[in-house]
Structures are given as structure tokens and as C-alpha cells.
Tab-separated table of C-alpha atoms in Angstrom:
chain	number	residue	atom	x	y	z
J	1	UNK	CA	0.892	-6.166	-19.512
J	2	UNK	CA	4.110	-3.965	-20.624
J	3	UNK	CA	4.396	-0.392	-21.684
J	4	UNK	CA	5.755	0.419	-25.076
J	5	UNK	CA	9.369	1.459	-25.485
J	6	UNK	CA	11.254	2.093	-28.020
J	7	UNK	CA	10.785	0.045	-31.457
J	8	UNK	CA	8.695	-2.519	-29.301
J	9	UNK	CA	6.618	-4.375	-31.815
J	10	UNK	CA	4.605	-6.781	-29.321
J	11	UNK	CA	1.192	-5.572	-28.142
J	12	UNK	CA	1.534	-3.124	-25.219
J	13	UNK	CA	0.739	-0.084	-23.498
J	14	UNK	CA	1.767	3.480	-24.722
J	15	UNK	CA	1.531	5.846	-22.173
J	16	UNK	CA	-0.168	9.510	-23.450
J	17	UNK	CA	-0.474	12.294	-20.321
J	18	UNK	CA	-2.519	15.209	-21.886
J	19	UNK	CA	-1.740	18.176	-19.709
J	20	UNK	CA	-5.551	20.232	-18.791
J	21	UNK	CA	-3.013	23.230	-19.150
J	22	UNK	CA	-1.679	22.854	-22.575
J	23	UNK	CA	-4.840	22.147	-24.505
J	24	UNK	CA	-6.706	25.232	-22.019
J	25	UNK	CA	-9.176	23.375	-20.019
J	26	UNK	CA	-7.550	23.975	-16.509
J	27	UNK	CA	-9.911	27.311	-16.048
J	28	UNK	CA	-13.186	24.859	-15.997
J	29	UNK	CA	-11.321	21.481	-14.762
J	30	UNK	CA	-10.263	22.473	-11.417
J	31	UNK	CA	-8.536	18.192	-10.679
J	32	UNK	CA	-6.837	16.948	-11.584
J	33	UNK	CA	-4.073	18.562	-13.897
J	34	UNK	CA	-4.208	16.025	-16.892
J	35	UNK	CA	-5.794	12.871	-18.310
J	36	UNK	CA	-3.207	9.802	-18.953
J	37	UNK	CA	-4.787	8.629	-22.137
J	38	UNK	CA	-3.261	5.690	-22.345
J	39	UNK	CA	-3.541	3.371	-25.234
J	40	UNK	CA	-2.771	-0.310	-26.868
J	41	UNK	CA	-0.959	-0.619	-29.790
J	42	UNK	CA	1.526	-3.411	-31.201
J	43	UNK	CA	0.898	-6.847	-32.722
J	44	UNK	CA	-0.335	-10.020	-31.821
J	45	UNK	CA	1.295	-12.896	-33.550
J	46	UNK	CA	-0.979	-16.548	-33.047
J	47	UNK	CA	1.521	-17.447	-30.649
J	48	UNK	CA	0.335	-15.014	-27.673
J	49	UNK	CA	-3.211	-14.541	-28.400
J	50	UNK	CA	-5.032	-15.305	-25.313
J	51	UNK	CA	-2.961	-14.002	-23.379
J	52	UNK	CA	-3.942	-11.635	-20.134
J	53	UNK	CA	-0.760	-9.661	-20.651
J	54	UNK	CA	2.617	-10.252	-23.300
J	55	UNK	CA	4.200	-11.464	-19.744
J	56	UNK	CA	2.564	-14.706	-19.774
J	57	UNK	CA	4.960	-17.518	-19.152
J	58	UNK	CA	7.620	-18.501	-22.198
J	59	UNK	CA	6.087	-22.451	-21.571
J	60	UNK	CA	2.450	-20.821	-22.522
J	61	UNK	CA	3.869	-19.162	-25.699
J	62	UNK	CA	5.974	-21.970	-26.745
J	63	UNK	CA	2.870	-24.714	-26.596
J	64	UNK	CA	0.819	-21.815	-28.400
J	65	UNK	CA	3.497	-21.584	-31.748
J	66	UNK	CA	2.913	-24.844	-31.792
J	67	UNK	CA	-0.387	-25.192	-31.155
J	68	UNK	CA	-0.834	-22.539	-34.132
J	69	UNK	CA	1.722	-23.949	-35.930
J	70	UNK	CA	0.164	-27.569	-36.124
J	71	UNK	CA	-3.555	-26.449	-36.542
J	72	UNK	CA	-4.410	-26.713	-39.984
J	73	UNK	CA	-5.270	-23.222	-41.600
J	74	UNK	CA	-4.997	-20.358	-39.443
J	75	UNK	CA	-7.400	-19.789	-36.502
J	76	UNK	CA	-10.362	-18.023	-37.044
J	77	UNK	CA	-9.641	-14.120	-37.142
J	78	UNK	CA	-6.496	-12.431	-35.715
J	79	UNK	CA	-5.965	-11.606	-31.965
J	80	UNK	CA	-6.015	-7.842	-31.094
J	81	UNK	CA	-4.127	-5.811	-28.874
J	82	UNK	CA	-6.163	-4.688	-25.756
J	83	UNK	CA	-6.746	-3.187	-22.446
J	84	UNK	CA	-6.790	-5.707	-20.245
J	85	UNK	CA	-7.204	-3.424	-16.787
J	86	UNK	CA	-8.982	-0.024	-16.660
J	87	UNK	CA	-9.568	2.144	-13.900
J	88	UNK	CA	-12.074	5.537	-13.572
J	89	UNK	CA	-11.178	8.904	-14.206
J	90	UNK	CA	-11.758	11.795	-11.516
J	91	UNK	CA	-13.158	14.923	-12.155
J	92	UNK	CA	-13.364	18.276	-10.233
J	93	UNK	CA	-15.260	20.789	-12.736
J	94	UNK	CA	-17.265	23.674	-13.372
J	95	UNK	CA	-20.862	23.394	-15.515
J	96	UNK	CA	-21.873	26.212	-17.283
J	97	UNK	CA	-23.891	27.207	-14.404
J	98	UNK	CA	-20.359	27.513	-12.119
J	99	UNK	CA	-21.374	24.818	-10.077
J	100	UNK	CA	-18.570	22.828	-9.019
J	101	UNK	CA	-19.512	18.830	-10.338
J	102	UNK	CA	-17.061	16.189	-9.038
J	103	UNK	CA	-17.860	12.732	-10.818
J	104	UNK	CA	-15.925	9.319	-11.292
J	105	UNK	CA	-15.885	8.290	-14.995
J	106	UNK	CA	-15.531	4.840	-14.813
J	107	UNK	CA	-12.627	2.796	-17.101
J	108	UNK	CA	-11.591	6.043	-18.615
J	109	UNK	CA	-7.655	5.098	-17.901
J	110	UNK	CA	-6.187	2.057	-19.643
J	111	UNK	CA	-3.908	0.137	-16.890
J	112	UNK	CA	-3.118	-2.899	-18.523
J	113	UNK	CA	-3.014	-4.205	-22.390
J	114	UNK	CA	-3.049	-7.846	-23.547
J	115	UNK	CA	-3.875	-9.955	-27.079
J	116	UNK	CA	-7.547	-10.626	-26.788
U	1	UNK	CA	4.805	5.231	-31.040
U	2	UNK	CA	6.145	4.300	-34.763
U	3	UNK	CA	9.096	5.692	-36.117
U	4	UNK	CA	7.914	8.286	-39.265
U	5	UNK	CA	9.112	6.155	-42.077
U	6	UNK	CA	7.031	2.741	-40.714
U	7	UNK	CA	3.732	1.607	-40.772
U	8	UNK	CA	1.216	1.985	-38.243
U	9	UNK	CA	1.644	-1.488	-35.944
U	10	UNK	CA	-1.599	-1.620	-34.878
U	11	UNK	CA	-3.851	-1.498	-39.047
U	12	UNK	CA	-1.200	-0.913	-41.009
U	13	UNK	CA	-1.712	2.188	-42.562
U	14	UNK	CA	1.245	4.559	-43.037
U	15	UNK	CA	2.048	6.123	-39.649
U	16	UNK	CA	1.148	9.636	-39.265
U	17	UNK	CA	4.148	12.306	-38.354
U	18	UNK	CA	4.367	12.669	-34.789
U	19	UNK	CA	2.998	16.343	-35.034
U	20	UNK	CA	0.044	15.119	-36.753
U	21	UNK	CA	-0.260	12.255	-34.381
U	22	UNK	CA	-0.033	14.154	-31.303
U	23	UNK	CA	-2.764	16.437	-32.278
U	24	UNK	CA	-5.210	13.275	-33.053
U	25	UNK	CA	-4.515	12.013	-29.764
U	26	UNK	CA	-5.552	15.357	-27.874
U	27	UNK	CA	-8.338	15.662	-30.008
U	28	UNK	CA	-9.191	12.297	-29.335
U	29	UNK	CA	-8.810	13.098	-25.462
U	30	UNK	CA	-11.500	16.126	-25.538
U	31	UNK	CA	-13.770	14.321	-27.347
U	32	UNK	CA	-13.790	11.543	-24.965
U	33	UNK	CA	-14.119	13.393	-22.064
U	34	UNK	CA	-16.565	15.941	-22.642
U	35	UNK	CA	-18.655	12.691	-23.858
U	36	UNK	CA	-18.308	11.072	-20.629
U	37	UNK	CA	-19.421	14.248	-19.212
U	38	UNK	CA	-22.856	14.613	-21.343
U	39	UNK	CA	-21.169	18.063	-22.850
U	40	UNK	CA	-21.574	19.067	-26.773
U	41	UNK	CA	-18.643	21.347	-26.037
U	42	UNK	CA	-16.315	23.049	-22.773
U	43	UNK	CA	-18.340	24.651	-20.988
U	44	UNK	CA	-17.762	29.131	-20.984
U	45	UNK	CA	-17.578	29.908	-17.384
U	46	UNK	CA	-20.709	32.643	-16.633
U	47	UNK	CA	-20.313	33.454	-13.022
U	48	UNK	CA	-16.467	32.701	-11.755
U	49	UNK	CA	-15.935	31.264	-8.441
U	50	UNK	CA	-14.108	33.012	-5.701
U	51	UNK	CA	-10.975	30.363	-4.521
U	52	UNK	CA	-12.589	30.976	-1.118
U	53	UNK	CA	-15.586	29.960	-1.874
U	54	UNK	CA	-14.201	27.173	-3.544
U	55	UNK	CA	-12.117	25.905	-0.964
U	56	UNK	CA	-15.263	26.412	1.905
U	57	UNK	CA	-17.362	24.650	-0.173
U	58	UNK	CA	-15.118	21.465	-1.011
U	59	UNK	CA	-14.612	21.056	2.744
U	60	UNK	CA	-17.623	19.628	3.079
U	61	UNK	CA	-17.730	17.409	-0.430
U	62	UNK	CA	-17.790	13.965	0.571
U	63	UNK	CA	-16.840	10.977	-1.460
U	64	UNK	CA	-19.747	8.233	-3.003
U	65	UNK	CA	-22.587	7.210	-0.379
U	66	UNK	CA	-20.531	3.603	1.405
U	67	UNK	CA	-21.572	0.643	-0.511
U	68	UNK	CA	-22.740	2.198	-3.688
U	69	UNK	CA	-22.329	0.742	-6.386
U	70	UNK	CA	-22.546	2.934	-9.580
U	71	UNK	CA	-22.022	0.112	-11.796
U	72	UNK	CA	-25.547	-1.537	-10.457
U	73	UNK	CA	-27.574	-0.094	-13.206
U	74	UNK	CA	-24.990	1.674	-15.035
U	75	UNK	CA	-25.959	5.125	-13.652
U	76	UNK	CA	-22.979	7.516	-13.700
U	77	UNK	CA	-23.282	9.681	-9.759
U	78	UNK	CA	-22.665	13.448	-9.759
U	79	UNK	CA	-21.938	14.887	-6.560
U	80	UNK	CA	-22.981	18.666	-7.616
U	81	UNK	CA	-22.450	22.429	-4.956
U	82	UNK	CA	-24.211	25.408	-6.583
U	83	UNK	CA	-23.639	28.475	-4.939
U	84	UNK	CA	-26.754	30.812	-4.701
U	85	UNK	CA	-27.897	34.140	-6.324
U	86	UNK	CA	-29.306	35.839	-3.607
U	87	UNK	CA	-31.487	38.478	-3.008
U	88	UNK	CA	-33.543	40.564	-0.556
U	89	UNK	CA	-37.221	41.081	-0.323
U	90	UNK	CA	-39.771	42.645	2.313
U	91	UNK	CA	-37.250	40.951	5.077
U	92	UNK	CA	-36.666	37.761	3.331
U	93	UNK	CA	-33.577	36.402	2.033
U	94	UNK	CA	-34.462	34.316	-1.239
U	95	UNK	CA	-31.592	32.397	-2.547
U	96	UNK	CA	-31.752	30.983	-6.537
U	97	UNK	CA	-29.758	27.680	-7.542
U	98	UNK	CA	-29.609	26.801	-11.128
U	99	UNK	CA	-28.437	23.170	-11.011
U	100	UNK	CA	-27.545	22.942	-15.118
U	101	UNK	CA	-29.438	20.906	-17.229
U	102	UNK	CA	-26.235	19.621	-19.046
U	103	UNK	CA	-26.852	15.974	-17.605
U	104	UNK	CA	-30.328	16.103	-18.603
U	105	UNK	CA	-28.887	13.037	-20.848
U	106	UNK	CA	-30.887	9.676	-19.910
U	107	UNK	CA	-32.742	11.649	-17.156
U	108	UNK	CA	-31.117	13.395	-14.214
U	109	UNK	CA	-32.270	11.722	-10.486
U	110	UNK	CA	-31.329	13.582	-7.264
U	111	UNK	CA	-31.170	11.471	-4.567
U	112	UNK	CA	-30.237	13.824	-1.706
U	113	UNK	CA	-29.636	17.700	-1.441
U	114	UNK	CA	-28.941	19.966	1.793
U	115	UNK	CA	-28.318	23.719	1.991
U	116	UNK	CA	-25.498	24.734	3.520
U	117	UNK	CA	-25.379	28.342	5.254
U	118	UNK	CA	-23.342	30.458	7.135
U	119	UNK	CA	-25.035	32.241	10.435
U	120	UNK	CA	-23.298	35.131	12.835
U	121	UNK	CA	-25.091	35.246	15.848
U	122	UNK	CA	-25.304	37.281	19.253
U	123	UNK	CA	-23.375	35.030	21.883
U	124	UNK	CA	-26.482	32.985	23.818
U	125	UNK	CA	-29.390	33.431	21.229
U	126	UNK	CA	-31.401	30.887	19.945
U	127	UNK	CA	-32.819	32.334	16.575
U	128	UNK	CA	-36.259	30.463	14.866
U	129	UNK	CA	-35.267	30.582	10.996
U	130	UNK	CA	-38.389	29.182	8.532
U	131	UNK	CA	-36.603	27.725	5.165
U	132	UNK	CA	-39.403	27.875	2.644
U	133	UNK	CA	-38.782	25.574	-0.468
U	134	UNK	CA	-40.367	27.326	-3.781
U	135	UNK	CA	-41.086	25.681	-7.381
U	136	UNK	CA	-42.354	27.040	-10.528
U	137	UNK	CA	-45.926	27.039	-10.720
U	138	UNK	CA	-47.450	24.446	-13.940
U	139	UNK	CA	-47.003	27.212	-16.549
U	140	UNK	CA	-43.928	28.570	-14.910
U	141	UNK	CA	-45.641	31.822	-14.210
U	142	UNK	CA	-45.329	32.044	-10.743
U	143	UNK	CA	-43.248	30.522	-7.702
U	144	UNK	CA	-45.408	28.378	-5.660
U	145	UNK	CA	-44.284	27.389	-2.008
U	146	UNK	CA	-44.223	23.150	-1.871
U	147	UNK	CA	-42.844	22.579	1.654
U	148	UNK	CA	-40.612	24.975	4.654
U	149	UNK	CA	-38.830	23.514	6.958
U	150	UNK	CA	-38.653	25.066	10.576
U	151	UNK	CA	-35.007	25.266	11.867
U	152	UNK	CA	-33.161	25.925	15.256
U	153	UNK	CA	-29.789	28.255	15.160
U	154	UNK	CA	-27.853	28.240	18.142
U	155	UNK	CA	-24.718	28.712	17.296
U	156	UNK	CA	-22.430	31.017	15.056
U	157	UNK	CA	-20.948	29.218	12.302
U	158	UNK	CA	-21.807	26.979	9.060
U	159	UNK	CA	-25.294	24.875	8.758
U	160	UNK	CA	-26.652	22.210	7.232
U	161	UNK	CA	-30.281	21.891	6.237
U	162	UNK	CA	-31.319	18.785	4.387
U	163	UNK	CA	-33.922	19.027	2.033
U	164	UNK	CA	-36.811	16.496	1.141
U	165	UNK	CA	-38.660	15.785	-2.375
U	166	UNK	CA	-39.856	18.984	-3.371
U	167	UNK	CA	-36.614	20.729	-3.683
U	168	UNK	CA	-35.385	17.550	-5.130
U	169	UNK	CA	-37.808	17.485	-7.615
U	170	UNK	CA	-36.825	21.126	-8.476
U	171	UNK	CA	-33.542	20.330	-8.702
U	172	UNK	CA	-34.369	18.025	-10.984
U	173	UNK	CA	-35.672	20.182	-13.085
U	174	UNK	CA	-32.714	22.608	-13.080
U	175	UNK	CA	-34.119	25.602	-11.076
U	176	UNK	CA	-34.509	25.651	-6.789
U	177	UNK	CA	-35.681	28.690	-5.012
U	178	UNK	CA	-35.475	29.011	-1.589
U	179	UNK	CA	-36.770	31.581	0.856
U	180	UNK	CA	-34.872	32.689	4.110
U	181	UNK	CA	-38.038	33.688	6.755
U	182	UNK	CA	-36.165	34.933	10.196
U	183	UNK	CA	-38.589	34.439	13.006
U	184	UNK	CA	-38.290	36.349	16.175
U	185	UNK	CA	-36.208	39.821	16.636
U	186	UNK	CA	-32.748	38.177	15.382
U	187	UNK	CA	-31.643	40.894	12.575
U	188	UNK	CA	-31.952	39.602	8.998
U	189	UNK	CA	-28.455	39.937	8.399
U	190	UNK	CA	-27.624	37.000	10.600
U	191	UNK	CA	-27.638	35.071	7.792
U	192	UNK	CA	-24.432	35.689	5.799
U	193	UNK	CA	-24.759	35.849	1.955
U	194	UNK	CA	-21.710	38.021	0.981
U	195	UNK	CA	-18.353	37.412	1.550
U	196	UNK	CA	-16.374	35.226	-1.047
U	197	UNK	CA	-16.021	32.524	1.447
U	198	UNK	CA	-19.328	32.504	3.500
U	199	UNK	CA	-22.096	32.155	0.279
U	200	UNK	CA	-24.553	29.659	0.606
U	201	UNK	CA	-24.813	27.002	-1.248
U	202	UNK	CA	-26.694	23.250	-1.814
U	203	UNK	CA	-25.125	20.454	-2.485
U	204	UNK	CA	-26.509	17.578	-4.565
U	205	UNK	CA	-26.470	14.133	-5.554
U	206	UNK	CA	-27.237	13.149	-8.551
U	207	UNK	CA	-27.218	10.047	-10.425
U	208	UNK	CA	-27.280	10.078	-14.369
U	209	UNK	CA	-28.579	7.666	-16.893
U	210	UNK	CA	-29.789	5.163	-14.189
U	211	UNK	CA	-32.266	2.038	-14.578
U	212	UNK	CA	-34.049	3.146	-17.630
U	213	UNK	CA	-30.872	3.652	-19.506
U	214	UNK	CA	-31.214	2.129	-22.950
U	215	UNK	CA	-28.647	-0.788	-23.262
U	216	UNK	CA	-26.558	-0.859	-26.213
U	217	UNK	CA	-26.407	-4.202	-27.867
């Protein structure tokens, strides 16, 4: 997968940090310091749906336009931008009983987008 | 991220100002998050924790059991310390956990606990310490005793004590109530309570949502 940058129009992945300390959750979230909500955004033309990540190889996409050039009508539905790799999200944190709770959230953090 | 005149890329709409956007997204963040966590809304802190305490207790925090595998049945693991209220009576030390109900989501299952305590001892003594496990009676009226353990101190310094089904159970349910019972001439105040960095406290494991989670199809 890529990471969005600049005017990049092709499905990828736009990194978003949110800091614990600027929306005031780092009193009850002792770690870590942020979240990186990552997300997918961008489009996916016929040509790279399919594909695990935009970087698939240019021989792939060019047998795909015409692939989706040649088939008659256009392919059932369109092909979406998503994550592709996720990992979990670690949390050191207080309940409302000020117990200290440490838990894994799993595929909270988007690695990796692609065109499904 | 679009540039304010364009469209959204991804449906299409008109793209939001950046302002307006950023403020989505950290919405959007909370939301998720305190989700994950089975919480309506941030939790208000009722009794802060010392940075002493704190540190002590995270010492002995230890990562997932080897070889689990949360994603088996889909059961989310807690790993859970709650330091104790404690109080005296008639030459017993009785120490209250209140292990929140805020995962009470989809059933809460603790799989192991231990109570961890902090002893100063005369050099060369061997002190007898009873640790009696308590649990609300049926109509919690009264505290009923369910099991002790009989323990061995002979040594200054921190403790572990693991715990069986009863105080499980009564973690379980939220609420564990333990009784300190010194046996033998060894002063009471071996045991430390006070002090920001020698409380006791139990540590649990809890898993969340487990087997009889409802799938969603």
C-alpha cells in the first residue's frame, strides 16, 4: 500500500495521529500518548481493483485496463479503497474504579490500504 | 486530505473544510475507542493513583498468558490491578477491591487473580498469615467467608498470593473482600497498607465477550 501525499488521487493511506493530550484523555489513558487513526481514502479505477496494495506490478495493471476495457459493460459494482493490513491498539488505562486495565484492541490501526 | 474547493475522493460529496474535518476525525477517534473499551463515556477518575503506586504495581504486569490466542473465540483479554481500600478491625486487616463492572458487556470471565502484598518483618521470623476470601451473602446482606488460604512469610519484601474460584467468582461480580488474619505474636502492622508505593493490590485476568459472544452476521 502507499500513504497519501499531496493531491494523490489513487487509493491510499492517510495518516491521522490524535494526540491523548490535545483532546484531554491523557489523565485516564496513562500509554500510550496518541492513537494513529489511520484511514483509506482515494479512488479505484477498474484497472487496479484487486489489487493487495496500488504497488502491484505496472504488467498487472496494464492486463487489468484491458481486461476492463474489453469486458463488455462494466464489472459488477466498483472496487473500494481499503485496509489491507491492521494491527491492535495498546492500552494502559484507568476504569472508573482507578484500577489500572491494560488491554490489546485488536485491528484498531490501519497499516496497509488496497482496492478491494 | 482534499483540497477545500474539491470533492470528497472517496463518495463524492463536497469536502468538508479542514477545521470541520479535523474535528470529525477526533470525534470519530473517541467514539471508536471508548467502544472498543465497552465505555458509554471517559471514565471521571474517583480515587487518583499515586505515580508510586503506579509504577510498583506495573512492575509486576505481565504481557498475555504464551500461546493465547484472543482471537480463538473472539474474547477481548483484560489484564486488570485494583489497589485495595483497606481497613482495620478487632486485629484484622480487611482489604476491599472493586473490580468495575464496565466490561460487564457479553459477560466478564476471570481466569486468574493473585494478591499482591507488601510485608516488613523482624530479621529471622517466620510469621503464619491466614488470607480469608469473603463474598456477599445471596441477598447481599452480609459477607460470608468462601475459602482462606494459609500462607508462610519469611521474608521482608513484596508477596504474591494466588487466589482460586471463589475470589474469582467475586471478582466476577465486581466486588472482592479479603481478610488479613496474622497468626502467632508477629505485630499486625507487618503487613504494609499505607505508603503510596507499598498498597496492596490484586491483579486480574479477565477475558471479555468470550465463547457465547453473539456473532454478527
Amino acid at each position: 500500500g502507499i500513504d497519501c501525499q499531496g493531491g494523490s488521487r489513487m487509493c491510499c493511506r492517510q495518516e491521522f495521529f490524535v494526540d491523548f493530550r490535545e483532546i484531554g484523555w491523557h489523565d485516564w489513558i496513562i500509554q500510550p500518548e496518541g492513537y494513529a487513526m489511520n484511514f483509506c481514502t482515494g479512488q479505484c479505477p477498474l484497472h487496479v481493483a484487486g489489487m493487495p496494495g496500488i504497488a502491484a506490478s505496472f504488467h498487472t495493471a496494464v492486463l487489468n485496463l484491458l481486461k476492463a476495457n474489453t469486458a463488455t459493460g462494466t464489472a459488477g459494482g466498483g472496487s473500494c479503497c481499503v485496509p489491507t493490513a491492521r494491527r491492535p491498539l495498546s492500552l494502559l488505562y484507568y476504569d472508573r474504579d482507578s484500577n489500572i486495565v491494560k488491554t490489546d484492541i485488536p485491528d484498531m490501526v490501519v497499516e496497509a490500504c488496497g482496492c478491494s | 486530505i482534499p483540497r477545500a474547493d474539491s470533492q470528497c475522493l472517496a463518495c463524492g460529496e463536497p469536502a468538508l473544510d479542514l477545521k470541520s474535518q479535523r474535528k470529525l476525525l477526533l470525534d470519530l477517534a473517541k467514539r471508536s475507542i471508548l467502544d472498543k473499551l465497552h465505555l458509554s463515556h471517559r471514565p471521571t477518575l474517583s480515587r487518583p493513583v499515586s505515580r508510586a503506586a503506579l509504577r510498583t504495581a506495573l512492575q509486576r504486569l505481565h504481557g498475555p498468558p504464551k500461546g493465547a490466542h484472543p482471537e480463538a473465540d473472539n474474547g477481548q483479554e483484560y489484564e486488570i490491578i485494583s489497589f485495595a481500600e483497606t481497613g482495620l478491625s478487632n486485629n484484622q486487616t480487611r482489604l476491599d477491591f472493586r473490580v468495575s463492572s464496565d466490561r460487564t458487556v457479553g459477560g466478564m470471565e476471570v481466569q486468574q487473580a493473585s494478591l499482591m502484598f507488601f510485608v516488613q518483618l523482624p530479621p529471622n521470623t517466620t510469621w503464619t498469615l491466614k488470607v480469608r476470601v469473603l463474598v456477599l451473602g445471596p441477598r447481599d446482606a452480609n459477607l460470608t467467608l468462601a475459602t482462606q488460604h494459609l500462607l508462610e512469610v519469611d521474608a521482608s519484601g513484596w508477596h504474591q498470593l494466588f487466589l482460586g474460584p471463589e475470589a474469582q467468582a467475586a471478582c466476577s461480580q465486581g466486588h472482592l473482600t479479603l481478610e488479613l488474619v496474622p497468626e502467632g505474636q508477629v505485630a499486625q502492622s507487618s503487613v504494609i497498607l499505607g505508603g503510596a508505593a507499598h498498597r496492596p493490590f490484586v491483579v486480574a485476568r479477565v477475558r471479555v465477550g468470550g465463547k457465547h459472544r453473539v456473532r454478527r452476521h
